[in-house]
Amino acid sequence: ATLGAVLPALSAYRRSSREQSMVDGWRYRVVWRPVGEVAGGSLSGTWLVVVPASCAGDELVAGVVSGLGRHGVDVVSLVVDEGDLDVGVLGERLGRAVADVSELGGVLSLLALDEGPCSGYPVLSSGFALSLMLVRGLVEVGVEGLLWCVSRGAVSVGRSDRLAGVVQSQVWGLGRVVGLEQSAVWGGLVDLPEVLDERAVGRLVGVLSGGGGGEDQVAVRGSGVFVRRLTRSAASVADGTTWRVRGSVLVTGGTGALGARVARWVVGQGAEHLVLTSRRGVEAPGASELCEELEALGVGVTVVACDVSDREQLGAVLDAVPGEFPLRAVFHAAGVEQAVELAGMSLADAAGVVSGKAAGAGHLDALLGDRELDAFVVFSSIAGVWGSGGQAAYGAANAYLDALVEDRRARGLAGTA
């Protein structure tokens, strides 16, 4: 009788161990590895430096341009603004800028530095919008020379390195897809330090000249040059604590397939009140049935029509959370996926994808401020980690989500992607 009781338990343990081992094998994380000194490289030909008008007078821009000049590079600067958000217009300007250049060494874009909203599509940063049109313009005009996109503070190479340019991470998501779809024009992504001294300029030149060993995702820092890697990651060791869901839980995109699944799960975990948002609210397909199902389990449910890319609408939803059930957790599941190749992607296409995912998450972060939450969860994608063909805007939105969560955790706030 004793053996009969032990064998099934042992079998279940072995099965559980095999499953856990399999899951552990799926775990990876992004890390930044230092590489050998790359300074001292040389660049040939003339380099076209594309500068956003809003940052034309910035010290960093001046430092990059003058630094290239000190390393013997002939520089042609092209200052662009939102009047150039037409592929035909920008393409014509690109063609004129390099018409008299006998040897184009490369194109260096500083457009990511413009974090302000694009006036026509405010859910997009001007830097992202201009970068998208720059890629299309270079391809359509046939400008020869590899494109390198520069940011500052868009990535963090370690705990002591602050991620200060969360918005600029969208250009990193875009760049990974450019490397897949338009590899003939792609050079890479370079993130610069807060202070651009002579040593940092030398390292930038070394990366652009190929001294980075063909790497296309590089961070230049005061302590050296770092390259991005995806490495296996051991499962975290549980600390013996469990999270009990309590109070109100907000689920954006809460009537969709993913949101509904999350809603059912949090009810099972003890949520006392749910706030589910979607663009159509109770008019969304299946919303009424979902609400009835959840209420039958003994939880209060509020379904609200809300476009999470609209900050005022989202703010009103947060203000309406009942006082007896204060907001304790947020699950941001809103967003759409749209497959459009770069060659035919319009700003409207990009905005349609970025609006819910990235703009919605940004508004939630800003509106909630430093409010103490048990959880702030966003649903990201591997498209933001290594890119995916036809998913430039989706990759950009998810790269932003990852950066936002990293920034929240650095600020001591709840955050999981």
Coordinates of C-alpha atoms in Angstrom, one line a residue:
A1 CA 0.0 0.0 0.0
T2 CA 2.9 2.3 0.8
L3 CA 4.6 1.6 -2.5
G4 CA 1.4 2.1 -4.3
A5 CA 1.1 5.6 -2.9
V6 CA 4.7 6.5 -3.5
L7 CA 5.0 5.5 -7.2
P8 CA 2.3 7.8 -8.5
A9 CA 3.8 10.7 -6.5
L10 CA 7.3 9.9 -7.9
S11 CA 6.0 9.7 -11.4
A12 CA 4.3 13.1 -11.0
Y13 CA 7.5 14.6 -9.6
R14 CA 9.5 13.3 -12.6
R15 CA 7.0 14.7 -15.0
S16 CA 7.0 18.0 -13.3
S17 CA 10.8 18.1 -13.3
R18 CA 10.9 17.4 -17.0
E19 CA 8.4 20.1 -17.7
Q20 CA 10.3 22.6 -15.6
S21 CA 13.6 21.7 -17.3
M22 CA 12.0 22.2 -20.7
V23 CA 10.6 25.7 -19.6
D24 CA 14.0 26.6 -18.1
G25 CA 15.5 25.9 -21.5
W26 CA 13.3 28.6 -23.0
R27 CA 14.7 31.4 -20.8
Y28 CA 16.9 34.1 -22.3
R29 CA 17.8 37.6 -21.5
V30 CA 19.5 40.6 -23.2
V31 CA 22.9 41.5 -21.9
W32 CA 25.6 43.9 -22.9
R33 CA 29.1 42.6 -23.3
P34 CA 32.3 44.8 -23.4
V35 CA 34.5 44.4 -26.4
G36 CA 38.1 45.4 -26.9
E37 CA 39.1 49.0 -27.6
V38 CA 37.8 50.1 -31.0
A39 CA 39.1 53.6 -31.1
G40 CA 41.7 54.5 -33.7
G41 CA 39.7 53.4 -36.8
S42 CA 39.5 55.7 -39.8
L43 CA 36.7 56.6 -42.1
S44 CA 36.9 57.3 -45.8
G45 CA 34.8 59.4 -48.1
T46 CA 32.2 62.0 -47.2
W47 CA 29.6 61.3 -44.5
L48 CA 26.1 62.6 -44.7
V49 CA 24.9 63.5 -41.2
V50 CA 21.1 63.9 -40.9
V51 CA 20.1 66.2 -38.1
P52 CA 16.6 66.9 -36.7
A53 CA 15.9 70.6 -36.8
S54 CA 14.7 70.6 -33.2
C55 CA 18.2 69.4 -32.1
A56 CA 20.3 71.3 -34.6
G57 CA 21.8 73.5 -31.9
D58 CA 22.4 70.8 -29.3
E59 CA 25.9 70.2 -27.9
L60 CA 25.7 66.5 -28.8
V61 CA 25.0 67.2 -32.4
A62 CA 27.8 69.7 -32.6
G63 CA 30.1 67.3 -30.8
V64 CA 29.4 64.5 -33.3
V65 CA 29.9 66.7 -36.4
S66 CA 33.0 68.4 -35.2
G67 CA 34.4 65.1 -33.8
L68 CA 34.0 63.4 -37.2
G69 CA 35.8 66.4 -38.7
R70 CA 38.7 66.1 -36.3
H71 CA 39.1 62.5 -37.4
G72 CA 39.5 63.6 -41.0
V73 CA 36.0 63.1 -42.2
D74 CA 34.3 65.4 -44.7
V75 CA 30.8 66.0 -43.4
V76 CA 27.7 67.1 -45.2
S77 CA 24.9 68.0 -42.8
L78 CA 21.3 67.8 -43.8
V79 CA 18.8 69.4 -41.3
V80 CA 15.3 68.0 -41.6
D81 CA 12.0 68.8 -40.0
E82 CA 8.4 67.7 -40.2
G83 CA 8.1 69.3 -43.6
D84 CA 10.3 66.4 -44.8
L85 CA 7.8 63.7 -43.7
D86 CA 7.0 63.0 -47.3
V87 CA 9.2 60.4 -49.0
G88 CA 9.3 62.3 -52.3
V89 CA 10.3 65.5 -50.6
L90 CA 12.9 63.9 -48.4
G91 CA 14.2 61.8 -51.2
E92 CA 14.8 64.8 -53.4
R93 CA 16.7 66.6 -50.6
L94 CA 18.8 63.5 -50.0
G95 CA 19.7 63.3 -53.6
R96 CA 20.7 67.0 -53.8
A97 CA 22.8 66.6 -50.6
V98 CA 25.0 63.9 -52.0
A99 CA 24.9 64.9 -55.7
D100 CA 28.4 66.4 -55.7
V101 CA 29.9 63.8 -53.3
S102 CA 32.4 61.6 -55.2
E103 CA 32.6 59.0 -52.5
L104 CA 29.9 58.6 -49.9
G105 CA 31.3 56.9 -46.8
G106 CA 28.0 56.5 -45.0
V107 CA 24.9 58.1 -43.6
L108 CA 24.8 59.0 -39.9
S109 CA 21.3 59.7 -38.6
L110 CA 20.8 61.7 -35.4
L111 CA 17.0 61.8 -35.9
A112 CA 16.3 59.6 -32.9
L113 CA 17.3 62.4 -30.6
D114 CA 14.1 64.3 -31.3
E115 CA 11.7 62.8 -28.7
G116 CA 8.9 65.3 -29.3
P117 CA 5.6 64.2 -30.7
C118 CA 5.1 64.2 -34.4
S119 CA 2.4 67.0 -35.0
G120 CA 0.4 64.9 -37.5
Y121 CA 0.7 61.7 -35.6
P122 CA 1.4 62.6 -31.9
V123 CA 1.5 58.9 -30.9
L124 CA 4.8 58.8 -32.8
S125 CA 7.9 60.6 -31.8
S126 CA 9.2 63.0 -34.5
G127 CA 12.5 61.1 -34.3
F128 CA 10.8 57.8 -35.2
A129 CA 8.6 59.3 -37.9
L130 CA 11.6 61.0 -39.6
S131 CA 13.8 57.9 -39.2
L132 CA 11.1 55.8 -41.0
M133 CA 10.9 58.3 -43.9
L134 CA 14.7 58.5 -44.0
V135 CA 15.0 54.8 -44.5
R136 CA 12.3 54.8 -47.3
G137 CA 14.0 57.9 -48.9
L138 CA 17.4 56.3 -49.0
V139 CA 16.1 53.1 -50.6
E140 CA 13.9 54.9 -53.2
V141 CA 16.7 57.3 -54.2
G142 CA 19.3 54.6 -54.2
V143 CA 21.8 56.5 -52.0
E144 CA 24.9 54.4 -51.6
G145 CA 26.3 54.2 -48.2
L146 CA 25.3 52.4 -45.0
L147 CA 22.9 54.0 -42.6
W148 CA 23.8 54.2 -38.9
C149 CA 21.2 55.5 -36.4
V150 CA 22.5 57.2 -33.3
S151 CA 20.6 57.6 -30.0
R152 CA 21.6 58.7 -26.5
G153 CA 20.4 56.8 -23.4
A154 CA 18.1 54.5 -25.3
V155 CA 19.7 51.4 -23.8
S156 CA 21.2 50.5 -20.5
V157 CA 24.3 48.4 -20.4
G158 CA 24.2 47.7 -16.6
R159 CA 22.6 48.7 -13.3
S160 CA 24.7 51.8 -13.0
D161 CA 23.9 53.0 -16.5
R162 CA 20.7 54.9 -16.5
L163 CA 18.2 54.4 -19.4
A164 CA 17.3 58.1 -20.1
G165 CA 15.9 57.9 -23.6
V166 CA 13.0 55.6 -23.4
V167 CA 11.2 57.2 -26.4
Q168 CA 14.4 56.7 -28.5
S169 CA 14.1 53.0 -28.0
Q170 CA 11.4 53.0 -30.8
V171 CA 14.2 53.7 -33.3
W172 CA 16.1 50.7 -32.0
G173 CA 13.0 48.6 -32.7
L174 CA 12.7 50.1 -36.1
G175 CA 16.4 49.6 -36.9
R176 CA 16.3 45.8 -36.1
V177 CA 13.7 45.4 -38.8
V178 CA 15.6 47.7 -41.3
G179 CA 18.5 45.3 -40.9
L180 CA 16.2 42.4 -41.9
E181 CA 14.2 44.0 -44.7
Q182 CA 16.8 46.5 -46.1
S183 CA 20.1 44.9 -45.3
A184 CA 21.8 46.5 -48.3
V185 CA 21.6 50.0 -46.7
W186 CA 21.9 49.0 -43.1
G187 CA 24.9 49.9 -40.9
G188 CA 23.6 49.7 -37.4
L189 CA 22.5 51.3 -34.2
V190 CA 24.9 53.2 -31.8
D191 CA 23.9 54.6 -28.4
L192 CA 26.1 57.4 -27.1
P193 CA 26.9 58.4 -23.5
E194 CA 25.5 61.4 -21.8
V195 CA 28.9 63.1 -22.1
L196 CA 30.5 62.9 -25.5
D197 CA 34.2 63.5 -24.9
E198 CA 37.1 62.9 -27.3
R199 CA 37.5 59.3 -26.2
A200 CA 33.8 58.6 -26.9
V201 CA 34.1 60.3 -30.4
G202 CA 37.1 58.1 -31.1
R203 CA 35.1 55.0 -30.1
L204 CA 32.2 56.1 -32.3
V205 CA 34.5 56.5 -35.3
G206 CA 36.0 53.1 -34.5
V207 CA 32.5 51.5 -34.6
L208 CA 31.5 53.3 -37.8
S209 CA 34.8 52.2 -39.5
G210 CA 34.1 48.5 -38.7
G211 CA 36.3 48.3 -35.6
G212 CA 33.4 46.8 -33.8
G213 CA 33.8 43.6 -35.7
G214 CA 30.7 43.9 -37.8
E215 CA 28.4 44.5 -34.8
D216 CA 25.2 46.5 -35.6
Q217 CA 23.9 47.1 -32.0
V218 CA 26.5 49.0 -30.0
A219 CA 26.6 51.2 -27.0
V220 CA 29.5 53.6 -26.5
R221 CA 30.2 54.4 -22.9
G222 CA 32.9 56.1 -20.8
S223 CA 34.1 52.7 -19.7
G224 CA 34.3 51.3 -23.2
V225 CA 32.2 49.8 -26.0
F226 CA 29.5 47.3 -25.4
V227 CA 27.6 45.0 -27.8
R228 CA 24.1 43.5 -27.4
R229 CA 23.8 39.7 -26.8
L230 CA 20.9 37.3 -26.2
T231 CA 22.1 34.7 -23.6
R232 CA 20.6 31.8 -21.8
S233 CA 19.2 32.7 -18.4
A234 CA 18.7 30.5 -15.4
A235 CA 15.3 30.5 -13.8
S236 CA 15.1 33.0 -10.9
V237 CA 15.0 31.4 -7.4
A238 CA 11.7 32.0 -5.7
D239 CA 11.9 33.8 -2.4
G240 CA 9.0 32.0 -0.8
T241 CA 6.6 34.9 -1.2
T242 CA 3.4 34.8 -3.3
W243 CA 1.5 37.6 -4.9
R244 CA -2.1 37.9 -3.8
V245 CA -4.3 39.9 -6.2
R246 CA -6.3 42.5 -4.3
G247 CA -8.4 45.6 -4.9
S248 CA -9.1 46.8 -8.4
V249 CA -7.2 45.5 -11.4
L250 CA -7.2 47.4 -14.7
V251 CA -6.9 45.4 -17.9
T252 CA -6.6 47.5 -21.0
G253 CA -7.8 45.7 -24.1
G254 CA -9.7 43.7 -21.5
T255 CA -12.4 42.4 -23.8
G256 CA -10.0 41.0 -26.4
A257 CA -8.7 37.5 -26.5
L258 CA -5.6 38.2 -24.4
G259 CA -7.3 40.7 -22.1
A260 CA -10.2 38.3 -21.4
R261 CA -7.7 35.5 -20.5
V262 CA -5.9 37.8 -18.1
A263 CA -9.3 39.0 -16.6
R264 CA -10.3 35.4 -15.8
W265 CA -6.9 34.7 -14.3
V266 CA -6.9 37.6 -11.9
V267 CA -10.4 36.8 -10.8
G268 CA -9.1 33.3 -9.9
Q269 CA -6.2 34.9 -8.0
G270 CA -8.5 37.0 -5.8
A271 CA -9.2 40.3 -7.5
E272 CA -12.1 42.2 -5.9
H273 CA -13.0 44.5 -8.8
L274 CA -12.1 44.6 -12.5
V275 CA -11.9 47.5 -14.9
L276 CA -11.8 46.3 -18.5
T277 CA -11.2 48.8 -21.2
S278 CA -11.6 48.6 -25.0
R279 CA -12.3 51.0 -27.8
R280 CA -15.9 49.8 -28.0
G281 CA -16.5 49.0 -24.3
V282 CA -19.6 46.9 -23.7
E283 CA -20.4 47.0 -27.5
A284 CA -17.2 45.0 -28.2
P285 CA -17.9 41.4 -29.4
G286 CA -18.2 39.1 -26.4
A287 CA -18.0 41.9 -23.8
S288 CA -21.4 41.3 -22.3
E289 CA -20.9 37.6 -22.0
L290 CA -17.5 38.0 -20.4
C291 CA -18.9 40.5 -17.9
E292 CA -21.7 38.1 -16.9
E293 CA -19.2 35.2 -16.6
L294 CA -16.9 37.2 -14.3
E295 CA -19.7 38.6 -12.2
A296 CA -21.0 35.1 -11.7
L297 CA -17.7 34.4 -9.9
G298 CA -18.5 37.1 -7.4
V299 CA -16.3 40.0 -8.6
G300 CA -17.4 43.4 -9.6
V301 CA -16.7 44.3 -13.2
T302 CA -16.7 47.7 -15.0
V303 CA -16.4 47.7 -18.8
V304 CA -15.4 51.1 -20.2
A305 CA -15.1 52.4 -23.8
C306 CA -11.6 54.0 -23.8
D307 CA -9.0 54.7 -26.4
V308 CA -5.8 54.3 -24.3
S309 CA -3.8 56.4 -26.7
D310 CA -6.0 59.3 -25.5
R311 CA -4.5 60.5 -22.3
E312 CA -7.6 62.3 -21.1
Q313 CA -9.9 59.3 -21.7
L314 CA -7.4 57.1 -19.8
G315 CA -7.1 59.6 -17.0
A316 CA -10.9 59.6 -16.6
V317 CA -10.9 55.8 -16.3
L318 CA -8.3 55.9 -13.6
D319 CA -10.1 58.6 -11.7
A320 CA -13.3 56.6 -11.7
V321 CA -11.8 53.5 -10.0
P322 CA -14.0 53.0 -6.8
G323 CA -12.4 54.2 -3.6
E324 CA -13.4 51.0 -1.7
F325 CA -11.3 49.0 -4.2
P326 CA -8.2 51.1 -4.9
L327 CA -6.2 50.3 -8.0
R328 CA -3.5 47.7 -7.1
A329 CA -2.5 46.2 -10.5
V330 CA -2.4 47.1 -14.2
F331 CA -2.3 44.7 -17.1
H332 CA -1.7 46.5 -20.4
A333 CA -3.0 44.2 -23.1
A334 CA -4.2 46.7 -25.6
G335 CA -2.7 46.8 -29.1
V336 CA -2.9 45.6 -32.6
E337 CA -0.5 43.8 -34.9
Q338 CA -0.2 44.9 -38.5
A339 CA 2.1 43.4 -41.1
V340 CA 3.4 46.1 -43.5
E341 CA 6.8 46.1 -45.1
L342 CA 9.0 49.2 -44.8
A343 CA 8.9 50.0 -48.5
G344 CA 5.2 50.7 -48.3
M345 CA 4.7 51.8 -44.7
S346 CA 3.0 55.1 -44.1
L347 CA 3.0 57.1 -40.9
A348 CA -0.6 56.3 -40.6
D349 CA 0.2 52.6 -40.7
A350 CA 2.9 53.1 -38.0
A351 CA 0.7 55.2 -35.8
G352 CA -2.1 52.6 -35.9
V353 CA 0.2 50.0 -34.4
V354 CA 2.1 52.2 -32.0
S355 CA -0.9 54.1 -30.6
G356 CA -2.4 51.4 -28.3
K357 CA 0.7 49.6 -27.3
A358 CA 3.3 52.3 -26.8
A359 CA 1.3 55.5 -26.3
G360 CA -1.1 53.7 -24.0
A361 CA 1.7 52.3 -21.8
G362 CA 3.4 55.7 -21.7
H363 CA 0.2 57.4 -20.6
L364 CA -0.4 54.8 -17.9
D365 CA 3.1 55.3 -16.6
A366 CA 2.8 59.1 -16.6
L367 CA -0.7 59.2 -15.1
L368 CA 0.1 56.7 -12.3
G369 CA 3.3 58.5 -11.5
D370 CA 5.0 56.9 -8.4
R371 CA 1.8 55.3 -7.2
E372 CA 2.5 52.1 -5.4
L373 CA 1.2 49.1 -7.4
D374 CA 1.5 45.4 -6.8
A375 CA 2.0 44.9 -10.6
F376 CA 2.4 46.9 -13.8
V377 CA 2.4 44.3 -16.6
V378 CA 2.8 45.0 -20.3
F379 CA 2.7 42.4 -23.0
S380 CA 5.7 42.6 -25.3
S381 CA 7.0 40.5 -28.2
I382 CA 10.1 39.0 -29.6
A383 CA 9.5 41.4 -32.5
G384 CA 11.0 44.1 -30.2
V385 CA 13.9 41.9 -29.2
W386 CA 15.4 40.8 -32.5
G387 CA 13.0 42.3 -35.1
S388 CA 10.5 40.6 -37.4
G389 CA 9.9 41.1 -41.1
G390 CA 7.0 43.3 -41.9
Q391 CA 6.7 44.3 -38.3
A392 CA 8.7 47.5 -38.1
A393 CA 6.1 49.5 -36.2
Y394 CA 5.2 46.5 -34.0
G395 CA 8.8 45.9 -33.2
A396 CA 9.3 49.6 -32.3
A397 CA 6.2 49.6 -30.0
N398 CA 7.4 46.5 -28.2
A399 CA 11.0 47.8 -27.9
Y400 CA 9.4 50.8 -26.2
L401 CA 7.5 48.6 -23.8
D402 CA 10.6 46.8 -22.8
A403 CA 12.5 50.0 -22.2
L404 CA 9.6 51.6 -20.3
V405 CA 9.5 48.6 -17.9
E406 CA 13.3 48.7 -17.5
D407 CA 13.0 52.4 -16.7
R408 CA 10.2 51.8 -14.2
R409 CA 12.2 49.2 -12.3
A410 CA 15.2 51.5 -12.2
R411 CA 12.9 54.0 -10.5
G412 CA 11.9 51.5 -7.9
L413 CA 8.4 50.9 -9.4
A414 CA 6.6 47.7 -10.3
G415 CA 7.2 46.6 -13.9
T416 CA 7.1 43.4 -15.9
A417 CA 7.2 42.9 -19.6

